[in-house]
Coordinates of C-alpha atoms in Angstrom, one line a residue:
Chain A
M1275 CA -3.6 27.8 -34.6
F1276 CA -3.2 30.5 -32.2
K1277 CA -1.5 33.2 -34.7
D1278 CA -3.9 36.1 -35.0
R1279 CA -7.1 37.7 -33.4
F1280 CA -9.3 35.4 -36.0
D1281 CA -7.8 32.3 -34.5
R1282 CA -8.5 33.3 -30.9
L1283 CA -12.1 34.3 -31.8
L1284 CA -12.6 30.9 -33.5
W1285 CA -11.1 29.3 -30.3
L1286 CA -13.4 31.1 -28.1
L1287 CA -16.6 30.4 -30.1
L1288 CA -15.6 26.7 -30.2
A1289 CA -15.2 26.8 -26.4
V1290 CA -18.5 28.4 -26.1
A1291 CA -20.3 26.0 -28.5
I1292 CA -18.7 22.9 -26.6
T1293 CA -19.6 24.4 -23.2
A1294 CA -23.3 24.9 -24.3
L1295 CA -23.5 21.5 -25.6
L1296 CA -22.3 20.2 -22.2
I1297 CA -24.6 22.1 -20.3
L1298 CA -27.5 21.1 -22.7
L1299 CA -26.6 17.3 -22.3
G1300 CA -26.1 17.7 -18.6
T1301 CA -29.2 19.4 -17.8
H1302 CA -31.1 17.3 -19.9
S1303 CA -33.9 15.2 -18.4
P1304 CA -35.4 12.2 -20.6
G1305 CA -39.2 12.8 -21.0
G1306 CA -39.2 16.3 -19.9
G1307 CA -40.4 19.2 -22.1
N1308 CA -40.5 19.1 -25.6
D1309 CA -38.4 15.8 -25.7
H1310 CA -39.4 13.7 -28.8
S1311 CA -36.9 10.8 -27.7
A1312 CA -39.2 9.9 -24.9
T1313 CA -42.3 10.0 -27.0
G1314 CA -42.5 9.8 -30.8
L1315 CA -38.6 8.7 -31.1
N1316 CA -38.7 5.7 -28.7
K1317 CA -38.8 3.4 -31.5
A1318 CA -38.0 0.4 -29.2
L1319 CA -41.3 0.8 -27.2
E1320 CA -43.2 1.6 -30.5
R1321 CA -41.9 -1.6 -32.1
E1322 CA -42.5 -3.9 -29.1
M1323 CA -46.3 -2.6 -28.8
A1324 CA -46.8 -3.2 -32.5
Y1325 CA -45.3 -6.7 -32.2
Q1326 CA -47.4 -7.4 -29.2
A1327 CA -50.5 -6.2 -31.1
R1328 CA -49.5 -8.5 -34.0
V1329 CA -49.2 -11.6 -32.0
A1330 CA -52.7 -10.8 -30.3
L1331 CA -54.1 -10.4 -33.7
L1332 CA -52.7 -13.5 -35.0
Q1333 CA -54.0 -15.4 -32.0
K1334 CA -57.5 -14.0 -32.5
L1335 CA -57.6 -14.5 -36.3
Y1336 CA -56.4 -17.9 -36.2
A1337 CA -58.3 -19.1 -32.9
P1338 CA -60.9 -20.9 -35.1
V1339 CA -58.3 -22.9 -36.7
E1340 CA -56.6 -23.6 -33.3
N1341 CA -60.0 -24.6 -31.9
L1342 CA -60.8 -27.1 -34.8
C1343 CA -57.4 -28.5 -34.3
K1344 CA -58.3 -29.2 -30.7
S1345 CA -61.5 -30.7 -31.4
G1346 CA -59.6 -33.2 -33.8
D1347 CA -61.1 -31.8 -37.0
L1348 CA -57.8 -31.4 -38.8
Q1349 CA -59.4 -31.4 -42.2
G1350 CA -61.8 -28.7 -41.2
A1351 CA -58.9 -26.7 -39.9
L1352 CA -57.0 -27.0 -43.0
F1353 CA -60.2 -25.8 -44.9
R1354 CA -60.3 -22.7 -42.6
L1355 CA -56.7 -22.2 -43.0
D1356 CA -56.9 -22.0 -46.8
E1357 CA -59.7 -19.3 -46.4
L1358 CA -57.6 -17.4 -44.2
A1359 CA -54.5 -17.6 -46.5
R1360 CA -56.7 -16.3 -49.2
T1361 CA -57.7 -13.3 -47.2
Y1362 CA -54.0 -12.8 -45.9
P1363 CA -51.6 -14.0 -48.6
G1364 CA -48.6 -12.9 -47.1
E1365 CA -49.0 -13.9 -43.6
A1366 CA -46.5 -16.7 -42.4
H1367 CA -48.8 -17.9 -39.5
S1368 CA -51.1 -19.7 -42.1
H1369 CA -48.1 -21.7 -43.3
I1370 CA -46.8 -22.4 -39.8
L1371 CA -50.2 -23.8 -38.6
K1372 CA -50.6 -25.7 -41.8
G1373 CA -47.3 -27.4 -41.5
E1374 CA -48.5 -28.2 -37.8
I1375 CA -51.5 -29.8 -39.1
L1376 CA -49.8 -31.7 -42.0
H1377 CA -47.2 -33.0 -39.6
Q1378 CA -50.0 -34.2 -37.5
L1379 CA -51.6 -36.0 -40.3
G1380 CA -48.4 -37.8 -41.2
A1381 CA -47.6 -35.7 -44.4
R1382 CA -44.1 -34.9 -43.4
E1383 CA -42.6 -33.5 -46.7
E1384 CA -45.7 -31.3 -47.1
A1385 CA -45.3 -30.1 -43.7
I1386 CA -41.7 -29.2 -43.8
A1387 CA -42.4 -27.4 -47.4
S1388 CA -45.1 -25.3 -45.5
Y1389 CA -42.8 -24.6 -42.5
V1390 CA -40.2 -23.5 -45.1
Q1391 CA -42.6 -20.9 -46.7
G1392 CA -43.6 -19.7 -43.4
I1393 CA -40.0 -19.0 -42.2
K1394 CA -39.2 -17.5 -45.4
L1395 CA -41.9 -14.8 -44.7
S1396 CA -41.0 -14.4 -41.1
G1397 CA -38.0 -15.6 -39.2
D1398 CA -39.8 -15.1 -35.7
Y1399 CA -41.0 -18.6 -35.7
I1400 CA -37.3 -20.0 -35.7
D1401 CA -36.4 -17.7 -32.7
K1402 CA -36.2 -19.5 -29.2
K1403 CA -37.4 -16.3 -27.6
S1404 CA -40.3 -15.3 -29.7
P1405 CA -43.9 -15.7 -28.4
L1406 CA -44.4 -17.2 -32.0
S1407 CA -41.6 -19.5 -31.5
R1408 CA -41.9 -23.0 -32.9
H1409 CA -38.3 -23.7 -32.7
D1410 CA -38.7 -27.2 -30.8
D1411 CA -41.3 -28.5 -33.3
I1412 CA -38.9 -27.5 -36.4
R1413 CA -36.1 -29.2 -34.6
R1414 CA -38.2 -32.4 -34.1
L1415 CA -39.4 -32.2 -37.7
V1416 CA -36.0 -31.6 -39.1
D1417 CA -34.4 -34.6 -37.1
E1418 CA -37.4 -36.8 -38.3
G1419 CA -36.9 -35.3 -42.0
L1420 CA -33.0 -35.9 -42.2
K1421 CA -33.5 -39.7 -40.9
E1422 CA -36.5 -40.6 -43.0
I1423 CA -36.4 -38.6 -45.9
G1424 CA -32.7 -38.5 -45.9
G1425 CA -32.7 -42.5 -46.1
R1426 CA -35.2 -42.4 -48.9
A1427 CA -33.2 -39.8 -50.8
K1428 CA -29.9 -42.0 -50.5
A1429 CA -31.7 -44.9 -51.6
N1430 CA -33.3 -43.2 -54.7
P1431 CA -30.7 -40.7 -55.9
G1432 CA -32.5 -39.8 -59.1
N1433 CA -35.9 -38.9 -57.4
A1434 CA -36.5 -35.0 -57.8
S1435 CA -39.3 -34.6 -55.3
L1436 CA -37.3 -36.3 -52.6
A1437 CA -34.1 -34.0 -53.6
A1438 CA -36.4 -31.0 -53.3
A1439 CA -37.7 -32.4 -49.8
M1440 CA -34.0 -32.6 -48.7
K1441 CA -33.3 -29.2 -49.9
N1442 CA -36.3 -27.9 -47.6
V1443 CA -35.0 -30.2 -44.7
Y1444 CA -31.6 -28.4 -45.0
Y1445 CA -32.8 -24.9 -45.3
L1446 CA -34.6 -25.5 -42.0
Q1447 CA -31.5 -27.1 -40.5
S1448 CA -29.3 -24.2 -41.5
R1449 CA -31.9 -21.8 -40.0
L1450 CA -32.0 -23.6 -36.8
A1451 CA -28.1 -23.5 -36.8
G1452 CA -28.4 -19.7 -36.4
G1453 CA -25.8 -17.6 -38.0
C1454 CA -26.2 -14.2 -39.4
E1455 CA -29.2 -13.7 -41.9
Chain B
M799 CA 11.6 -14.9 -42.7
N800 CA 13.5 -13.4 -39.8
L801 CA 12.4 -14.8 -36.5
R802 CA 14.2 -12.0 -34.5
D803 CA 12.1 -9.5 -36.5
R804 CA 9.7 -8.0 -33.9
H805 CA 7.1 -7.2 -36.7
F806 CA 6.9 -10.8 -37.7
W807 CA 5.7 -11.8 -34.2
I808 CA 3.3 -8.9 -34.1
I809 CA 1.7 -10.1 -37.1
L810 CA 1.6 -13.8 -35.9
A811 CA 0.0 -12.4 -32.6
T812 CA -2.6 -10.5 -34.6
G813 CA -3.6 -13.6 -36.8
A814 CA -3.9 -15.8 -33.5
L815 CA -6.0 -13.1 -31.6
L816 CA -8.1 -12.7 -34.7
G817 CA -8.8 -16.3 -34.9
T818 CA -9.2 -16.9 -31.4
L819 CA -11.3 -14.0 -30.4
G820 CA -13.4 -14.6 -33.7
V821 CA -14.3 -17.9 -32.3
L822 CA -14.8 -17.0 -28.5
L823 CA -17.0 -14.1 -29.3
A824 CA -19.4 -16.6 -30.9
V825 CA -19.0 -18.7 -27.8
W826 CA -19.8 -15.5 -25.7
G827 CA -23.0 -14.7 -27.6
N828 CA -22.4 -13.5 -31.1
P829 CA -24.2 -15.6 -34.0
E830 CA -22.7 -18.8 -34.8
N831 CA -19.6 -18.6 -37.0
S832 CA -20.0 -14.9 -36.9
G833 CA -17.8 -13.9 -33.9
I834 CA -16.3 -11.2 -36.1
C835 CA -17.8 -10.3 -39.5
V836 CA -17.3 -6.8 -40.3
S837 CA -19.8 -6.8 -43.1
C838 CA -22.6 -8.1 -40.6
F839 CA -21.7 -5.7 -37.9
I840 CA -21.8 -2.9 -40.5
E841 CA -25.3 -4.1 -41.4
N842 CA -26.4 -4.4 -37.9
S843 CA -25.0 -0.9 -37.0
A844 CA -26.5 0.7 -40.2
G845 CA -29.8 -0.9 -38.9
A846 CA -29.3 0.6 -35.3
L847 CA -29.0 3.9 -36.5
G848 CA -32.3 3.6 -38.6
F849 CA -30.5 3.4 -41.9
H850 CA -32.8 0.1 -42.8
D851 CA -35.8 -1.3 -41.3
N852 CA -35.1 -5.0 -40.9
P853 CA -35.9 -5.5 -37.4
R854 CA -33.7 -8.6 -37.0
M855 CA -30.8 -6.9 -38.0
Q856 CA -30.5 -3.7 -35.9
Y857 CA -27.8 -3.5 -33.1
L858 CA -24.8 -1.3 -32.7
R859 CA -21.8 -3.6 -32.6
P860 CA -19.4 -2.6 -30.1
E861 CA -16.6 -4.6 -31.9
L862 CA -16.8 -2.3 -34.7
I863 CA -16.4 1.0 -32.7
G864 CA -13.5 -0.8 -30.9
F865 CA -11.8 -1.6 -34.2
V866 CA -11.7 2.1 -35.3
L867 CA -11.0 3.7 -31.8
G868 CA -8.4 1.0 -31.1
A869 CA -6.6 1.7 -34.2
A870 CA -6.8 5.6 -33.5
V871 CA -5.3 5.3 -30.1
S872 CA -2.7 2.8 -31.2
A873 CA -1.7 5.3 -34.1
I874 CA -1.6 8.2 -32.0
A875 CA 0.4 6.5 -29.4
A876 CA 3.0 5.4 -32.0
R877 CA 2.9 8.8 -33.8
E878 CA 1.3 7.3 -36.8
F879 CA -1.9 9.1 -36.9
R880 CA -1.8 11.2 -40.0
S881 CA -4.8 12.8 -41.9
R882 CA -4.4 11.9 -45.5
G883 CA -6.7 11.4 -48.5
G884 CA -7.7 12.8 -51.8
S885 CA -7.5 9.6 -54.0
A886 CA -10.5 9.2 -56.1
P887 CA -12.9 9.8 -53.1
L888 CA -16.3 8.8 -55.1
P889 CA -15.0 5.6 -56.6
R890 CA -13.7 4.8 -53.0
L891 CA -17.3 5.4 -51.6
V892 CA -19.0 3.3 -54.2
S893 CA -16.4 0.7 -53.7
G894 CA -17.4 0.6 -50.1
I895 CA -20.9 0.1 -51.2
F896 CA -20.0 -2.9 -53.5
L897 CA -17.8 -4.5 -51.0
M898 CA -21.0 -5.0 -48.7
V899 CA -22.9 -6.1 -51.7
G900 CA -20.2 -8.9 -52.2
C901 CA -20.1 -9.7 -48.7
A902 CA -24.0 -9.8 -48.3
V903 CA -24.3 -12.2 -51.2
F904 CA -21.8 -14.6 -49.7
I905 CA -23.2 -14.0 -46.3
G906 CA -19.8 -12.7 -44.5
C907 CA -16.7 -10.8 -45.0
P908 CA -13.3 -12.2 -45.6
I909 CA -12.7 -12.9 -41.8
K910 CA -16.0 -14.6 -41.4
L911 CA -15.2 -16.6 -44.6
F912 CA -12.4 -18.1 -42.9
L913 CA -14.2 -18.5 -39.8
R914 CA -17.1 -20.3 -41.5
L915 CA -14.5 -22.6 -43.1
T916 CA -12.6 -23.3 -39.8
A917 CA -15.8 -24.3 -38.3
G918 CA -16.3 -27.0 -41.0
D919 CA -18.7 -25.1 -43.2
L920 CA -17.6 -26.4 -46.6
T921 CA -20.0 -24.3 -48.6
A922 CA -17.4 -21.5 -47.9
A923 CA -14.7 -23.2 -50.1
A924 CA -16.7 -21.5 -53.2
G925 CA -16.0 -18.2 -51.2
V926 CA -12.5 -19.1 -50.8
I927 CA -11.8 -19.8 -54.5
G928 CA -13.7 -16.5 -55.4
L929 CA -11.6 -14.5 -53.0
V930 CA -8.4 -15.8 -54.3
A931 CA -9.7 -15.4 -58.1
G932 CA -10.7 -11.8 -57.0
V933 CA -7.2 -11.0 -55.6
W934 CA -5.6 -12.4 -58.5
A935 CA -7.6 -10.3 -60.9
G936 CA -7.0 -7.2 -58.9
L937 CA -3.3 -7.8 -59.1
R938 CA -3.5 -8.4 -62.7
G939 CA -5.2 -4.9 -62.9
L940 CA -2.4 -3.2 -60.7
S941 CA 0.4 -4.7 -62.9
N942 CA -1.4 -3.3 -66.0
G943 CA -1.5 0.3 -64.4
V944 CA -5.0 0.1 -62.9
E945 CA -4.7 2.6 -59.9
L946 CA -7.1 4.9 -58.0
G947 CA -4.2 7.3 -57.4
T948 CA -1.9 7.8 -54.4
H949 CA -3.2 9.8 -51.3
Q950 CA -1.6 13.0 -50.1
R951 CA -1.1 14.6 -46.6
E952 CA -4.1 16.7 -46.0
Q953 CA -4.5 19.9 -44.2
G954 CA -7.7 20.5 -42.1
G955 CA -7.6 17.0 -40.1
S956 CA -10.3 15.4 -42.2
G957 CA -8.8 12.0 -41.2
L958 CA -10.3 12.8 -37.7
L959 CA -13.7 12.7 -38.9
V960 CA -14.3 8.9 -39.1
P961 CA -12.7 8.4 -35.5
A962 CA -14.9 11.1 -34.4
F963 CA -18.0 9.6 -35.9
F964 CA -17.1 6.3 -34.0
A965 CA -16.5 8.1 -30.8
L966 CA -20.0 9.4 -31.3
L967 CA -21.2 5.8 -31.8
L968 CA -19.5 4.8 -28.6
L969 CA -21.4 7.6 -26.6
F970 CA -24.7 6.1 -28.4
L971 CA -23.4 2.6 -27.1
I972 CA -22.9 4.0 -23.5
F973 CA -26.1 6.3 -23.2
R974 CA -28.3 4.5 -25.6
P975 CA -30.6 7.4 -26.9
G976 CA -34.1 6.5 -27.8
F977 CA -33.4 6.6 -31.6
V978 CA -30.8 3.9 -31.5
L979 CA -32.5 0.6 -32.3
S980 CA -31.8 -2.7 -30.9
S981 CA -33.3 -6.0 -32.3
D982 CA -35.0 -8.1 -29.8
K983 CA -35.1 -11.3 -32.3
G984 CA -32.9 -12.6 -35.1
S985 CA -29.2 -12.7 -35.4
A986 CA -29.0 -9.0 -34.3
A987 CA -30.3 -10.2 -30.8
Q988 CA -27.5 -12.4 -30.5
Y989 CA -24.4 -10.7 -28.8
A990 CA -21.6 -11.1 -26.4
P991 CA -21.7 -8.8 -23.4
R992 CA -21.0 -5.1 -24.5
A993 CA -18.0 -4.5 -22.2
I994 CA -16.2 -7.7 -23.6
S995 CA -17.1 -7.0 -27.3
L996 CA -15.6 -3.3 -26.9
G997 CA -12.6 -4.5 -25.3
V998 CA -11.9 -7.2 -27.9
G999 CA -12.6 -4.5 -30.6
L1000 CA -10.3 -2.1 -28.9
L1001 CA -7.7 -4.9 -28.7
L1002 CA -7.8 -6.0 -32.3
G1003 CA -7.9 -2.8 -33.5
A1004 CA -4.8 -1.6 -31.7
V1005 CA -2.8 -4.7 -32.8
A1006 CA -4.1 -4.6 -36.4
Q1007 CA -3.0 -1.1 -36.6
R1008 CA 0.5 -2.1 -35.4
S1009 CA 0.8 -5.1 -37.7
R1010 CA -1.1 -3.7 -40.7
F1011 CA -2.8 -7.3 -40.9
C1012 CA -5.2 -7.9 -43.6
I1013 CA -7.1 -11.0 -45.0
T1014 CA -6.9 -10.0 -48.7
G1015 CA -3.5 -8.5 -48.1
S1016 CA -2.2 -12.0 -46.9
V1017 CA -3.7 -13.7 -50.0
R1018 CA -2.1 -10.9 -52.1
D1019 CA 1.2 -11.4 -50.5
A1020 CA 1.2 -14.9 -50.6
M1021 CA 0.7 -14.7 -54.3
L1022 CA 3.6 -12.2 -54.8
M1023 CA 6.1 -13.4 -52.3
G1024 CA 5.0 -16.6 -50.8
L1025 CA 6.0 -17.3 -47.4
R1026 CA 8.8 -14.8 -47.5
S1027 CA 6.4 -12.1 -46.7
Y1028 CA 5.2 -12.1 -43.1
M1029 CA 1.7 -11.6 -43.9
P1030 CA 0.8 -15.3 -45.0
W1031 CA 2.2 -16.3 -41.5
G1032 CA -0.4 -14.1 -39.8
F1033 CA -3.1 -15.5 -41.8
L1034 CA -1.9 -19.3 -41.1
A1035 CA -2.0 -18.2 -37.3
F1036 CA -5.4 -16.9 -37.9
C1037 CA -6.7 -20.1 -39.3
G1038 CA -4.8 -22.3 -37.1
A1039 CA -6.2 -20.7 -33.9
A1040 CA -9.5 -20.5 -35.3
V1041 CA -9.5 -24.3 -36.2
M1042 CA -8.0 -25.2 -32.7
F1043 CA -10.8 -23.0 -30.8
N1044 CA -13.6 -24.4 -33.0
I1045 CA -12.7 -28.0 -32.2
G1046 CA -12.0 -27.0 -28.6
T1047 CA -15.4 -25.5 -28.0
G1048 CA -17.4 -27.9 -30.0
R1049 CA -18.1 -25.9 -33.0
F1050 CA -16.4 -27.9 -35.6
H1051 CA -19.2 -29.4 -37.6
P1052 CA -17.8 -30.4 -41.2
G1053 CA -20.4 -30.5 -43.8
M1054 CA -22.1 -28.9 -46.8
F1055 CA -25.6 -28.8 -45.5
G1056 CA -27.5 -27.2 -42.6
Q1057 CA -24.5 -24.9 -42.0
P1058 CA -25.4 -21.5 -40.0
G1059 CA -25.5 -18.5 -42.2
S1060 CA -24.8 -20.2 -45.5
H1061 CA -26.6 -21.0 -48.6
P1062 CA -26.2 -23.5 -51.5
D1063 CA -25.7 -20.9 -54.5
H1064 CA -22.1 -21.8 -54.8
I1065 CA -21.4 -19.9 -58.1
W1066 CA -22.9 -16.6 -56.3
S1067 CA -20.7 -17.1 -53.3
F1068 CA -17.9 -17.5 -55.6
L1069 CA -18.8 -14.3 -57.5
G1070 CA -19.5 -12.5 -54.1
M1071 CA -16.2 -13.2 -52.8
G1072 CA -14.7 -12.6 -56.1
L1073 CA -16.1 -9.1 -56.1
V1074 CA -14.7 -8.4 -52.6
G1075 CA -11.3 -9.8 -53.3
W1076 CA -10.9 -7.6 -56.5
I1077 CA -12.2 -4.4 -54.9
S1078 CA -10.0 -5.0 -51.9
V1079 CA -6.9 -5.1 -54.0
I1080 CA -7.7 -1.9 -55.9
I1081 CA -8.6 0.2 -52.6
G1082 CA -5.8 -1.4 -50.5
G1083 CA -7.4 -3.9 -48.0
C1084 CA -10.4 -5.8 -46.9
P1085 CA -13.2 -4.3 -45.3
F1086 CA -11.5 -4.8 -41.7
R1087 CA -8.3 -3.2 -43.0
Q1088 CA -10.5 -0.2 -44.2
L1089 CA -11.8 0.3 -40.7
I1090 CA -8.2 0.3 -39.2
K1091 CA -6.9 2.7 -41.8
A1092 CA -9.7 5.0 -41.3
G1093 CA -8.7 4.8 -37.6
E1094 CA -5.4 5.8 -38.4
G1095 CA -6.4 9.1 -40.2
D1096 CA -7.0 7.7 -43.8
A1097 CA -9.8 9.6 -45.2
D1098 CA -9.6 7.6 -48.3
A1099 CA -10.4 4.5 -46.1
G1100 CA -13.0 6.5 -44.3
L1101 CA -15.0 7.2 -47.3
V1102 CA -14.9 3.4 -48.1
V1103 CA -16.2 3.0 -44.4
L1104 CA -19.0 5.3 -45.1
G1105 CA -19.7 3.7 -48.3
M1106 CA -20.1 0.3 -46.4
F1107 CA -22.6 1.8 -44.1
I1108 CA -24.7 3.2 -47.1
G1109 CA -24.2 -0.4 -48.8
G1110 CA -25.1 -2.2 -45.4
A1111 CA -28.3 -0.3 -45.3
L1112 CA -29.0 -1.0 -49.0
V1113 CA -28.4 -4.8 -49.1
Q1114 CA -31.0 -4.9 -46.4
S1115 CA -33.5 -2.5 -47.9
W1116 CA -33.3 -3.7 -51.4
G1117 CA -33.4 -7.5 -50.5
I1118 CA -29.8 -7.8 -51.9
A1119 CA -28.6 -9.8 -49.0
A1120 CA -28.6 -13.6 -49.3
T1121 CA -30.4 -15.8 -47.0
A1122 CA -30.2 -19.6 -46.0
A1123 CA -32.4 -20.1 -49.1
G1124 CA -30.1 -18.7 -51.5
V1125 CA -29.2 -15.3 -53.4
S1126 CA -32.2 -13.2 -54.5
F1127 CA -32.6 -11.9 -58.0
Y1128 CA -31.6 -8.3 -56.7
G1129 CA -28.6 -9.8 -55.2
K1130 CA -27.3 -11.4 -58.5
V1131 CA -28.0 -8.1 -60.2
A1132 CA -26.2 -6.0 -57.5
V1133 CA -23.2 -8.5 -57.8
L1134 CA -23.1 -8.1 -61.8
A1135 CA -23.7 -4.1 -61.3
G1136 CA -20.5 -4.5 -58.9
F1137 CA -18.3 -6.2 -61.5
T1138 CA -19.7 -3.5 -64.2
F1139 CA -18.4 -0.6 -61.9
L1140 CA -15.2 -2.5 -61.1
L1141 CA -14.5 -3.0 -64.8
A1142 CA -15.5 0.5 -65.9
T1143 CA -13.3 2.0 -63.0
S1144 CA -10.4 -0.3 -64.1
L1145 CA -10.8 1.2 -67.7
L1146 CA -11.0 4.7 -66.6
C1147 CA -8.4 4.5 -63.8
R1148 CA -5.7 2.9 -65.7
E1149 CA -2.3 4.3 -66.5
R1150 CA -1.4 3.4 -69.9
I1151 CA 2.2 3.4 -71.4
A1152 CA 2.2 5.4 -74.6

């Protein structure tokens, strides 16, 4: 690879290119000059800001529902949620809040189904660290579901609605268990 | 079996290390039953490089970098690093894409398949049957003349490109430039400490290069030669170590329901792993083995690895990857497209005796 003048020229240019690259990397100061990595390309920061904005928007949008729940008007909260769900049909938060309210009303199977719909739309609610996390509530619901719905499903093996409810419980249990998604 | 043969013990040690560290990485922070999963790692790394936009699946997995660079260092040290390639490059690239499709529909590569099973996840049994059936079908193909062609020694050092790419990823891992993404939620936000992950990857890459250990290769050898071949012994050591450590660390939960990273569509688990087993026999190794071969300078395996990165991005972007709810419509279509590709390739790449 050092046979002739052309080889030597290639080696020389290669050394120049590598040296220039090293100088560029060595003298680079993040954020300085025309550095897109510190502005437009810092996707992590952009994403965090968008996520925080989303959380804030959800809290604002669903504040009337939360207030109705706090005042004990669960039926009114469900009615308001239905309105919001029509306006934002792909939003997981409606399903999660509906699940919470249905759980409080004692409609466990319907609550579980609503949580499943919400978590299929957004896994944030199952994460322990997320500000939207409902991990502990879901864990409680799954434990109750396994005991209560599981008991009834065993006693009535041909009951299709109980089998569907158990499928939802197992889905939530699997998501709580973690693993790759 | 010759107990005095050093190679036998290297294979056994590789299997045991893979099983042990596969469980321990989950203990140290990787997702449950997913201490080592080549397909998950590739999906995460493809996301970290901005190839897909699932914010829950973006993390540059140090283990993946370690596998390739460990194999490269080991091959160079043993003077086994050789640039070679030139055998059906595009079919291999597409094979890499469909390897990822099969893995994504099952939720895991062949290593994770057995990590799941050894943790008590009985839904993985459908995948085991599928993998064995796929390897058997691949062997039937080989015995009937289906072959992608042999590679040749290549001028120009093309085998260096994939290790160089992973060396670049190592720099990204160390210096973390702004364009490399990292999830703060979901399974990609669960990881063992970087130094440990990288160290484990380097170690496993090096021993796998020395031993040539491969999950589908073990199944293939067991079918062809039974326990006379060393590879199935390594596989048994892998399973034995994984069971032992899963029980020892309290991670053994036998059952069909509520298992981490699993779904109840058993037929599609079977088909997904069947696709992976069949492709692996045709291209000469499971996803893990392809990484190791790419590290040794095999440009053909390097193309499979690049295909796996493309596949890793596509399965997330196109909604092909299965979830705990089951396999999506697109996932099912993609698996059937994979079998169509495989069968067409078998027809076109078959040497027929006149």
